[in-house]
Amino acid sequence: MSLGTAEDDSGSEIHIPAEIDWHMLDKSKFFFLGAALFSGVSFTLYPMVVLKTRQQVSSSRFSCLNMSCAIMRFEGLRGFYKGFGTSLMGTIPARALYMGSLEVTKSNVGTAFLELGFSETTAVAVANATAGVTSAMAAQLVWTPVDVVSQRLMVQGSGGSKTILANLNSESYRNGFDAFRKILCADGARGFYRGFGISILTYAPSNAFWWTSYSMVHRLIWSAFGSYLSKGKSESNDNLSGVRPNSKTMVAVQGLSAVMASGVSAIVTMPLDTIKTRLQVLDNEEHGRRRPLTFVQTVRNLVKEGGLPACYRGLGPRWASMSLSATTMITTYEFLKRMSTKSQ
């Protein structure tokens, strides 16, 4: 299943690199290079994740600027990387699961639909949607426990910044291992899967929507690009046939497609993401005992704090994080696949 050319109405073709399927990849190189490349991406974007998480669990509204200044003033640069070590340890196996599930599903489902007689456009759309769901579900088996631990470390303020996070439980953690031990003692193994159900509800449709939107937008941009070049060439009586875009153009198209797919996805899934984060991080005090919040209690608290707008606290950092993450992810991902292609 590949897309080798984009064609406009006049029949002119613009050649773009064909899709690289799972069977064409050197698996060891794919996973090794992937771990290194995506660890760098995670390090770059982690401060936005910390900002987004702190805004989501705060009972009051604080701007990104105020939150950033409080972290820098009272915690320093390290405050933006609380829980990063724990997150990184889980991100590597979770990303491997995600990429493996994504590629296997895309390749198998796409091929199956083509063999059933569906058009390539339909096969690509269904394959990407299915791959988005399966990869998200597979990755959440690892990501949810990692999120529970790392997010608790993220929201631990120190000094004056504690006033911004006054609604959090009183438990404090020295590091990821300490958080793991205390969560296990307090809640058992189930404590690491708090919010697992809503994580699936958030990320499975979000991934399906994102990958489908990305593939469709990607095709539309190339088609429009081909039409634009065709018009310019026809005015100058040049021949468009055989035109191949350079690497900068390819990266620009991939980035633009990723940003457009991320924007709507962030808005649609933001309320569920806020509820998920609170379920994983916040606790409720009952008769002197610390208990996990329920879904109903979490929704009720958000309604008291401002209703729907409260669900969108942290939208700015999340949107920026998703757009930057998607852009770097997809360009890195496409680069990784081409680097990992088996030698002929």
GROMACS .gro file of C-alpha atoms in nm:
model
  344
    1MET     CA    1   0.000   0.000   0.000
    2SER     CA    2   0.175   0.315  -0.115
    3LEU     CA    3   0.122   0.660  -0.249
    4GLY     CA    4   0.382   0.727  -0.509
    5THR     CA    5   0.230   1.020  -0.694
    6ALA     CA    6  -0.020   1.298  -0.644
    7GLU     CA    7  -0.217   1.381  -0.954
    8ASP     CA    8  -0.419   1.691  -1.043
    9ASP     CA    9  -0.719   1.719  -1.276
   10SER     CA   10  -0.507   1.774  -1.584
   11GLY     CA   11  -0.324   1.445  -1.534
   12SER     CA   12   0.009   1.602  -1.434
   13GLU     CA   13   0.197   1.409  -1.171
   14ILE     CA   14   0.414   1.512  -0.879
   15HIS     CA   15   0.620   1.225  -0.746
   16ILE     CA   16   0.639   1.181  -0.370
   17PRO     CA   17   0.811   0.899  -0.177
   18ALA     CA   18   0.606   0.581  -0.148
   19GLU     CA   19   0.471   0.465   0.189
   20ILE     CA   20   0.715   0.237   0.372
   21ASP     CA   21   0.535  -0.073   0.499
   22TRP     CA   22   0.620  -0.286   0.804
   23HIS     CA   23   0.783  -0.567   0.604
   24MET     CA   24   1.028  -0.317   0.448
   25LEU     CA   25   1.176  -0.212   0.785
   26ASP     CA   26   1.487  -0.333   0.968
   27LYS     CA   27   1.310  -0.391   1.303
   28SER     CA   28   1.616  -0.366   1.533
   29LYS     CA   29   1.728  -0.040   1.372
   30PHE     CA   30   1.367   0.089   1.377
   31PHE     CA   31   1.323   0.039   1.753
   32PHE     CA   32   1.677   0.140   1.855
   33LEU     CA   33   1.681   0.464   1.654
   34GLY     CA   34   1.320   0.529   1.755
   35ALA     CA   35   1.406   0.512   2.126
   36ALA     CA   36   1.690   0.761   2.081
   37LEU     CA   37   1.503   1.006   1.857
   38PHE     CA   38   1.180   1.013   2.058
   39SER     CA   39   1.367   1.047   2.390
   40GLY     CA   40   1.505   1.374   2.253
   41VAL     CA   41   1.157   1.483   2.146
   42SER     CA   42   1.018   1.402   2.493
   43PHE     CA   43   1.294   1.604   2.663
   44THR     CA   44   1.220   1.908   2.447
   45LEU     CA   45   0.843   1.906   2.504
   46TYR     CA   46   0.835   1.794   2.870
   47PRO     CA   47   0.807   2.146   3.023
   48MET     CA   48   0.480   2.201   2.833
   49VAL     CA   49   0.344   1.875   2.972
   50VAL     CA   50   0.431   1.989   3.327
   51LEU     CA   51   0.255   2.323   3.272
   52LYS     CA   52  -0.051   2.154   3.123
   53THR     CA   53  -0.073   1.903   3.410
   54ARG     CA   54  -0.040   2.166   3.683
   55GLN     CA   55  -0.306   2.383   3.525
   56GLN     CA   56  -0.545   2.089   3.496
   57VAL     CA   57  -0.523   1.990   3.863
   58SER     CA   58  -0.530   2.344   4.003
   59SER     CA   59  -0.865   2.443   4.156
   60SER     CA   60  -0.804   2.805   4.051
   61ARG     CA   61  -0.732   2.956   3.713
   62PHE     CA   62  -0.369   3.049   3.653
   63SER     CA   63  -0.222   3.165   3.324
   64CYS     CA   64   0.070   2.984   3.165
   65LEU     CA   65   0.289   3.286   3.237
   66ASN     CA   66   0.201   3.297   3.609
   67MET     CA   67   0.248   2.923   3.644
   68SER     CA   68   0.580   2.933   3.460
   69CYS     CA   69   0.708   3.224   3.671
   70ALA     CA   70   0.608   3.048   3.995
   71ILE     CA   71   0.788   2.729   3.891
   72MET     CA   72   1.101   2.916   3.783
   73ARG     CA   73   1.107   3.136   4.094
   74PHE     CA   74   1.054   2.868   4.357
   75GLU     CA   75   1.178   2.551   4.190
   76GLY     CA   76   1.414   2.663   3.916
   77LEU     CA   77   1.458   2.494   3.580
   78ARG     CA   78   1.442   2.152   3.748
   79GLY     CA   79   1.078   2.220   3.831
   80PHE     CA   80   0.993   2.187   3.462
   81TYR     CA   81   1.147   1.839   3.454
   82LYS     CA   82   0.996   1.681   3.766
   83GLY     CA   83   0.920   1.317   3.692
   84PHE     CA   84   1.107   1.321   3.361
   85GLY     CA   85   1.328   1.025   3.450
   86THR     CA   86   1.025   0.814   3.539
   87SER     CA   87   0.843   0.928   3.228
   88LEU     CA   88   1.140   0.847   3.005
   89MET     CA   89   1.178   0.496   3.150
   90GLY     CA   90   0.818   0.423   3.055
   91THR     CA   91   0.813   0.616   2.729
   92ILE     CA   92   1.071   0.392   2.560
   93PRO     CA   93   0.877   0.061   2.592
   94ALA     CA   94   0.543   0.240   2.543
   95ARG     CA   95   0.668   0.406   2.224
   96ALA     CA   96   0.800   0.072   2.098
   97LEU     CA   97   0.456  -0.085   2.157
   98TYR     CA   98   0.290   0.213   1.991
   99MET     CA   99   0.506   0.213   1.679
  100GLY     CA  100   0.498  -0.164   1.640
  101SER     CA  101   0.118  -0.183   1.674
  102LEU     CA  102   0.073   0.117   1.444
  103GLU     CA  103   0.285  -0.020   1.160
  104VAL     CA  104   0.162  -0.381   1.179
  105THR     CA  105  -0.204  -0.272   1.184
  106LYS     CA  106  -0.165  -0.014   0.905
  107SER     CA  107   0.010  -0.264   0.680
  108ASN     CA  108  -0.226  -0.558   0.742
  109VAL     CA  109  -0.555  -0.367   0.744
  110GLY     CA  110  -0.461  -0.155   0.442
  111THR     CA  111  -0.357  -0.460   0.240
  112ALA     CA  112  -0.672  -0.650   0.341
  113PHE     CA  113  -0.902  -0.366   0.231
  114LEU     CA  114  -0.721  -0.330  -0.103
  115GLU     CA  115  -0.762  -0.704  -0.164
  116LEU     CA  116  -1.134  -0.671  -0.087
  117GLY     CA  117  -1.164  -0.423  -0.374
  118PHE     CA  118  -1.183  -0.094  -0.182
  119SER     CA  119  -1.019   0.217  -0.325
  120GLU     CA  120  -0.676   0.318  -0.201
  121THR     CA  121  -0.820   0.631  -0.036
  122THR     CA  122  -1.071   0.423   0.163
  123ALA     CA  123  -0.810   0.161   0.250
  124VAL     CA  124  -0.568   0.428   0.377
  125ALA     CA  125  -0.839   0.598   0.587
  126VAL     CA  126  -0.961   0.274   0.748
  127ALA     CA  127  -0.606   0.146   0.803
  128ASN     CA  128  -0.498   0.469   0.975
  129ALA     CA  129  -0.810   0.484   1.194
  130THR     CA  130  -0.774   0.121   1.301
  131ALA     CA  131  -0.402   0.159   1.360
  132GLY     CA  132  -0.465   0.468   1.573
  133VAL     CA  133  -0.704   0.278   1.799
  134THR     CA  134  -0.493  -0.037   1.840
  135SER     CA  135  -0.165   0.151   1.894
  136ALA     CA  136  -0.323   0.377   2.159
  137MET     CA  137  -0.474   0.082   2.346
  138ALA     CA  138  -0.148  -0.113   2.338
  139ALA     CA  139   0.062   0.183   2.453
  140GLN     CA  140  -0.177   0.272   2.739
  141LEU     CA  141  -0.095  -0.059   2.908
  142VAL     CA  142   0.247   0.094   2.981
  143TRP     CA  143   0.170   0.466   2.962
  144THR     CA  144  -0.106   0.473   3.225
  145PRO     CA  145   0.112   0.351   3.517
  146VAL     CA  146   0.391   0.582   3.401
  147ASP     CA  147   0.147   0.875   3.385
  148VAL     CA  148   0.016   0.804   3.735
  149VAL     CA  149   0.366   0.814   3.885
  150SER     CA  150   0.521   1.092   3.674
  151GLN     CA  151   0.221   1.325   3.701
  152ARG     CA  152   0.226   1.302   4.081
  153LEU     CA  153   0.589   1.409   4.070
  154MET     CA  154   0.508   1.688   3.821
  155VAL     CA  155   0.252   1.856   4.047
  156GLN     CA  156   0.461   1.858   4.363
  157GLY     CA  157   0.530   2.224   4.430
  158SER     CA  158   0.793   2.358   4.663
  159GLY     CA  159   0.812   2.683   4.855
  160GLY     CA  160   0.571   2.951   4.737
  161SER     CA  161   0.455   2.748   4.437
  162LYS     CA  162   0.265   2.521   4.675
  163THR     CA  163  -0.003   2.785   4.706
  164ILE     CA  164  -0.087   2.732   4.340
  165LEU     CA  165  -0.133   2.360   4.403
  166ALA     CA  166  -0.312   2.383   4.735
  167ASN     CA  167  -0.581   2.132   4.641
  168LEU     CA  168  -0.346   1.835   4.600
  169ASN     CA  169  -0.320   1.545   4.845
  170SER     CA  170  -0.066   1.580   5.123
  171GLU     CA  171   0.146   1.284   5.012
  172SER     CA  172   0.499   1.380   4.910
  173TYR     CA  173   0.742   1.176   4.705
  174ARG     CA  174   1.121   1.186   4.696
  175ASN     CA  175   1.150   1.028   4.350
  176GLY     CA  176   0.980   0.789   4.111
  177PHE     CA  177   1.067   0.477   4.312
  178ASP     CA  178   0.931   0.633   4.630
  179ALA     CA  179   0.609   0.729   4.449
  180PHE     CA  180   0.580   0.377   4.307
  181ARG     CA  181   0.619   0.222   4.656
  182LYS     CA  182   0.370   0.455   4.824
  183ILE     CA  183   0.106   0.416   4.553
  184LEU     CA  184   0.146   0.036   4.569
  185CYS     CA  185   0.110   0.035   4.949
  186ALA     CA  186  -0.188   0.272   4.950
  187ASP     CA  187  -0.389   0.149   4.650
  188GLY     CA  188  -0.234  -0.179   4.539
  189ALA     CA  189  -0.163  -0.260   4.176
  190ARG     CA  190  -0.497  -0.104   4.078
  191GLY     CA  191  -0.359   0.233   4.186
  192PHE     CA  192  -0.132   0.238   3.881
  193TYR     CA  193  -0.429   0.206   3.647
  194ARG     CA  194  -0.637   0.490   3.785
  195GLY     CA  195  -0.802   0.656   3.490
  196PHE     CA  196  -0.717   0.368   3.254
  197GLY     CA  197  -1.069   0.348   3.115
  198ILE     CA  198  -1.094   0.718   3.044
  199SER     CA  199  -0.739   0.713   2.903
  200ILE     CA  200  -0.860   0.463   2.643
  201LEU     CA  201  -1.171   0.678   2.580
  202THR     CA  202  -0.944   0.981   2.535
  203TYR     CA  203  -0.655   0.845   2.331
  204ALA     CA  204  -0.812   0.570   2.119
  205PRO     CA  205  -1.059   0.795   1.930
  206SER     CA  206  -0.808   1.081   1.940
  207ASN     CA  207  -0.544   0.865   1.771
  208ALA     CA  208  -0.793   0.729   1.521
  209PHE     CA  209  -0.905   1.082   1.434
  210TRP     CA  210  -0.548   1.215   1.422
  211TRP     CA  211  -0.401   0.949   1.193
  212THR     CA  212  -0.702   0.953   0.962
  213SER     CA  213  -0.701   1.334   0.946
  214TYR     CA  214  -0.326   1.339   0.892
  215SER     CA  215  -0.337   1.095   0.601
  216MET     CA  216  -0.627   1.278   0.436
  217VAL     CA  217  -0.481   1.627   0.486
  218HIS     CA  218  -0.142   1.501   0.367
  219ARG     CA  219  -0.297   1.380   0.041
  220LEU     CA  220  -0.500   1.700  -0.006
  221ILE     CA  221  -0.196   1.924   0.040
  222TRP     CA  222   0.008   1.724  -0.211
  223SER     CA  223  -0.283   1.735  -0.455
  224ALA     CA  224  -0.314   2.113  -0.412
  225PHE     CA  225   0.063   2.147  -0.443
  226GLY     CA  226   0.055   1.949  -0.767
  227SER     CA  227  -0.228   2.166  -0.904
  228TYR     CA  228  -0.039   2.484  -0.812
  229LEU     CA  229   0.279   2.365  -0.982
  230SER     CA  230   0.079   2.248  -1.283
  231LYS     CA  231  -0.078   2.593  -1.322
  232GLY     CA  232   0.258   2.764  -1.293
  233LYS     CA  233   0.421   2.527  -1.540
  234SER     CA  234   0.137   2.557  -1.792
  235GLU     CA  235   0.171   2.936  -1.795
  236SER     CA  236   0.541   2.901  -1.872
  237ASN     CA  237   0.484   2.609  -2.114
  238ASP     CA  238   0.700   2.376  -1.900
  239ASN     CA  239   0.634   2.008  -1.838
  240LEU     CA  240   0.540   1.909  -1.481
  241SER     CA  241   0.573   1.535  -1.536
  242GLY     CA  242   0.841   1.379  -1.318
  243VAL     CA  243   0.869   1.668  -1.067
  244ARG     CA  244   1.000   1.545  -0.731
  245PRO     CA  245   0.972   1.771  -0.423
  246ASN     CA  246   1.287   1.831  -0.221
  247SER     CA  247   1.328   1.725   0.144
  248LYS     CA  248   1.239   2.071   0.281
  249THR     CA  249   0.908   2.070   0.096
  250MET     CA  250   0.830   1.720   0.224
  251VAL     CA  251   0.902   1.819   0.585
  252ALA     CA  252   0.690   2.134   0.548
  253VAL     CA  253   0.393   1.934   0.415
  254GLN     CA  254   0.428   1.673   0.691
  255GLY     CA  255   0.448   1.944   0.958
  256LEU     CA  256   0.148   2.138   0.827
  257SER     CA  257  -0.059   1.819   0.804
  258ALA     CA  258   0.034   1.729   1.162
  259VAL     CA  259  -0.056   2.073   1.301
  260MET     CA  260  -0.394   2.075   1.128
  261ALA     CA  261  -0.476   1.725   1.254
  262SER     CA  262  -0.367   1.814   1.609
  263GLY     CA  263  -0.569   2.134   1.649
  264VAL     CA  264  -0.916   1.984   1.638
  265SER     CA  265  -0.802   1.671   1.824
  266ALA     CA  266  -0.680   1.882   2.118
  267ILE     CA  267  -1.008   2.074   2.145
  268VAL     CA  268  -1.231   1.768   2.116
  269THR     CA  269  -1.046   1.554   2.374
  270MET     CA  270  -0.948   1.826   2.625
  271PRO     CA  271  -1.234   1.770   2.877
  272LEU     CA  272  -1.163   1.396   2.889
  273ASP     CA  273  -0.790   1.460   2.929
  274THR     CA  274  -0.854   1.697   3.223
  275ILE     CA  275  -1.078   1.440   3.395
  276LYS     CA  276  -0.818   1.167   3.332
  277THR     CA  277  -0.537   1.376   3.479
  278ARG     CA  278  -0.737   1.458   3.792
  279LEU     CA  279  -0.838   1.095   3.842
  280GLN     CA  280  -0.472   0.993   3.824
  281VAL     CA  281  -0.336   1.268   4.048
  282LEU     CA  282  -0.593   1.393   4.300
  283ASP     CA  283  -0.728   1.220   4.610
  284ASN     CA  284  -1.025   1.272   4.839
  285GLU     CA  285  -1.002   1.284   5.219
  286GLU     CA  286  -1.275   1.083   5.395
  287HIS     CA  287  -1.267   1.034   5.774
  288GLY     CA  288  -0.894   1.096   5.777
  289ARG     CA  289  -0.827   0.842   5.504
  290ARG     CA  290  -0.701   0.919   5.156
  291ARG     CA  291  -0.917   0.770   4.879
  292PRO     CA  292  -0.903   0.803   4.499
  293LEU     CA  293  -1.157   1.039   4.345
  294THR     CA  294  -1.434   0.879   4.142
  295PHE     CA  295  -1.534   0.988   3.794
  296VAL     CA  296  -1.855   1.146   3.927
  297GLN     CA  297  -1.672   1.335   4.203
  298THR     CA  298  -1.418   1.466   3.952
  299VAL     CA  299  -1.688   1.592   3.715
  300ARG     CA  300  -1.879   1.747   4.007
  301ASN     CA  301  -1.566   1.933   4.123
  302LEU     CA  302  -1.504   2.067   3.774
  303VAL     CA  303  -1.864   2.189   3.752
  304LYS     CA  304  -1.822   2.372   4.085
  305GLU     CA  305  -1.496   2.528   3.968
  306GLY     CA  306  -1.643   2.675   3.652
  307GLY     CA  307  -1.813   2.412   3.441
  308LEU     CA  308  -1.692   2.351   3.086
  309PRO     CA  309  -1.426   2.629   3.093
  310ALA     CA  310  -1.263   2.451   3.389
  311CYS     CA  311  -1.223   2.144   3.167
  312TYR     CA  312  -1.016   2.353   2.927
  313ARG     CA  313  -0.754   2.472   3.175
  314GLY     CA  314  -0.419   2.397   3.022
  315LEU     CA  315  -0.558   2.401   2.667
  316GLY     CA  316  -0.287   2.643   2.552
  317PRO     CA  317   0.008   2.429   2.664
  318ARG     CA  318  -0.170   2.112   2.550
  319TRP     CA  319  -0.245   2.252   2.206
  320ALA     CA  320   0.111   2.381   2.171
  321SER     CA  321   0.250   2.054   2.304
  322MET     CA  322   0.032   1.843   2.075
  323SER     CA  323   0.111   2.055   1.768
  324LEU     CA  324   0.485   2.062   1.833
  325SER     CA  325   0.485   1.698   1.940
  326ALA     CA  326   0.287   1.592   1.634
  327THR     CA  327   0.507   1.795   1.399
  328THR     CA  328   0.832   1.665   1.546
  329MET     CA  329   0.686   1.318   1.588
  330ILE     CA  330   0.567   1.276   1.232
  331THR     CA  331   0.878   1.426   1.072
  332THR     CA  332   1.099   1.220   1.305
  333TYR     CA  333   0.882   0.915   1.243
  334GLU     CA  334   0.900   0.946   0.864
  335PHE     CA  335   1.276   1.007   0.887
  336LEU     CA  336   1.310   0.705   1.117
  337LYS     CA  337   1.122   0.479   0.875
  338ARG     CA  338   1.345   0.585   0.585
  339MET     CA  339   1.657   0.537   0.798
  340SER     CA  340   1.535   0.189   0.898
  341THR     CA  341   1.447   0.064   0.550
  342LYS     CA  342   1.615  -0.266   0.468
  343SER     CA  343   1.895  -0.258   0.215
  344GLN     CA  344   1.789  -0.404  -0.118
   0.00000   0.00000   0.00000
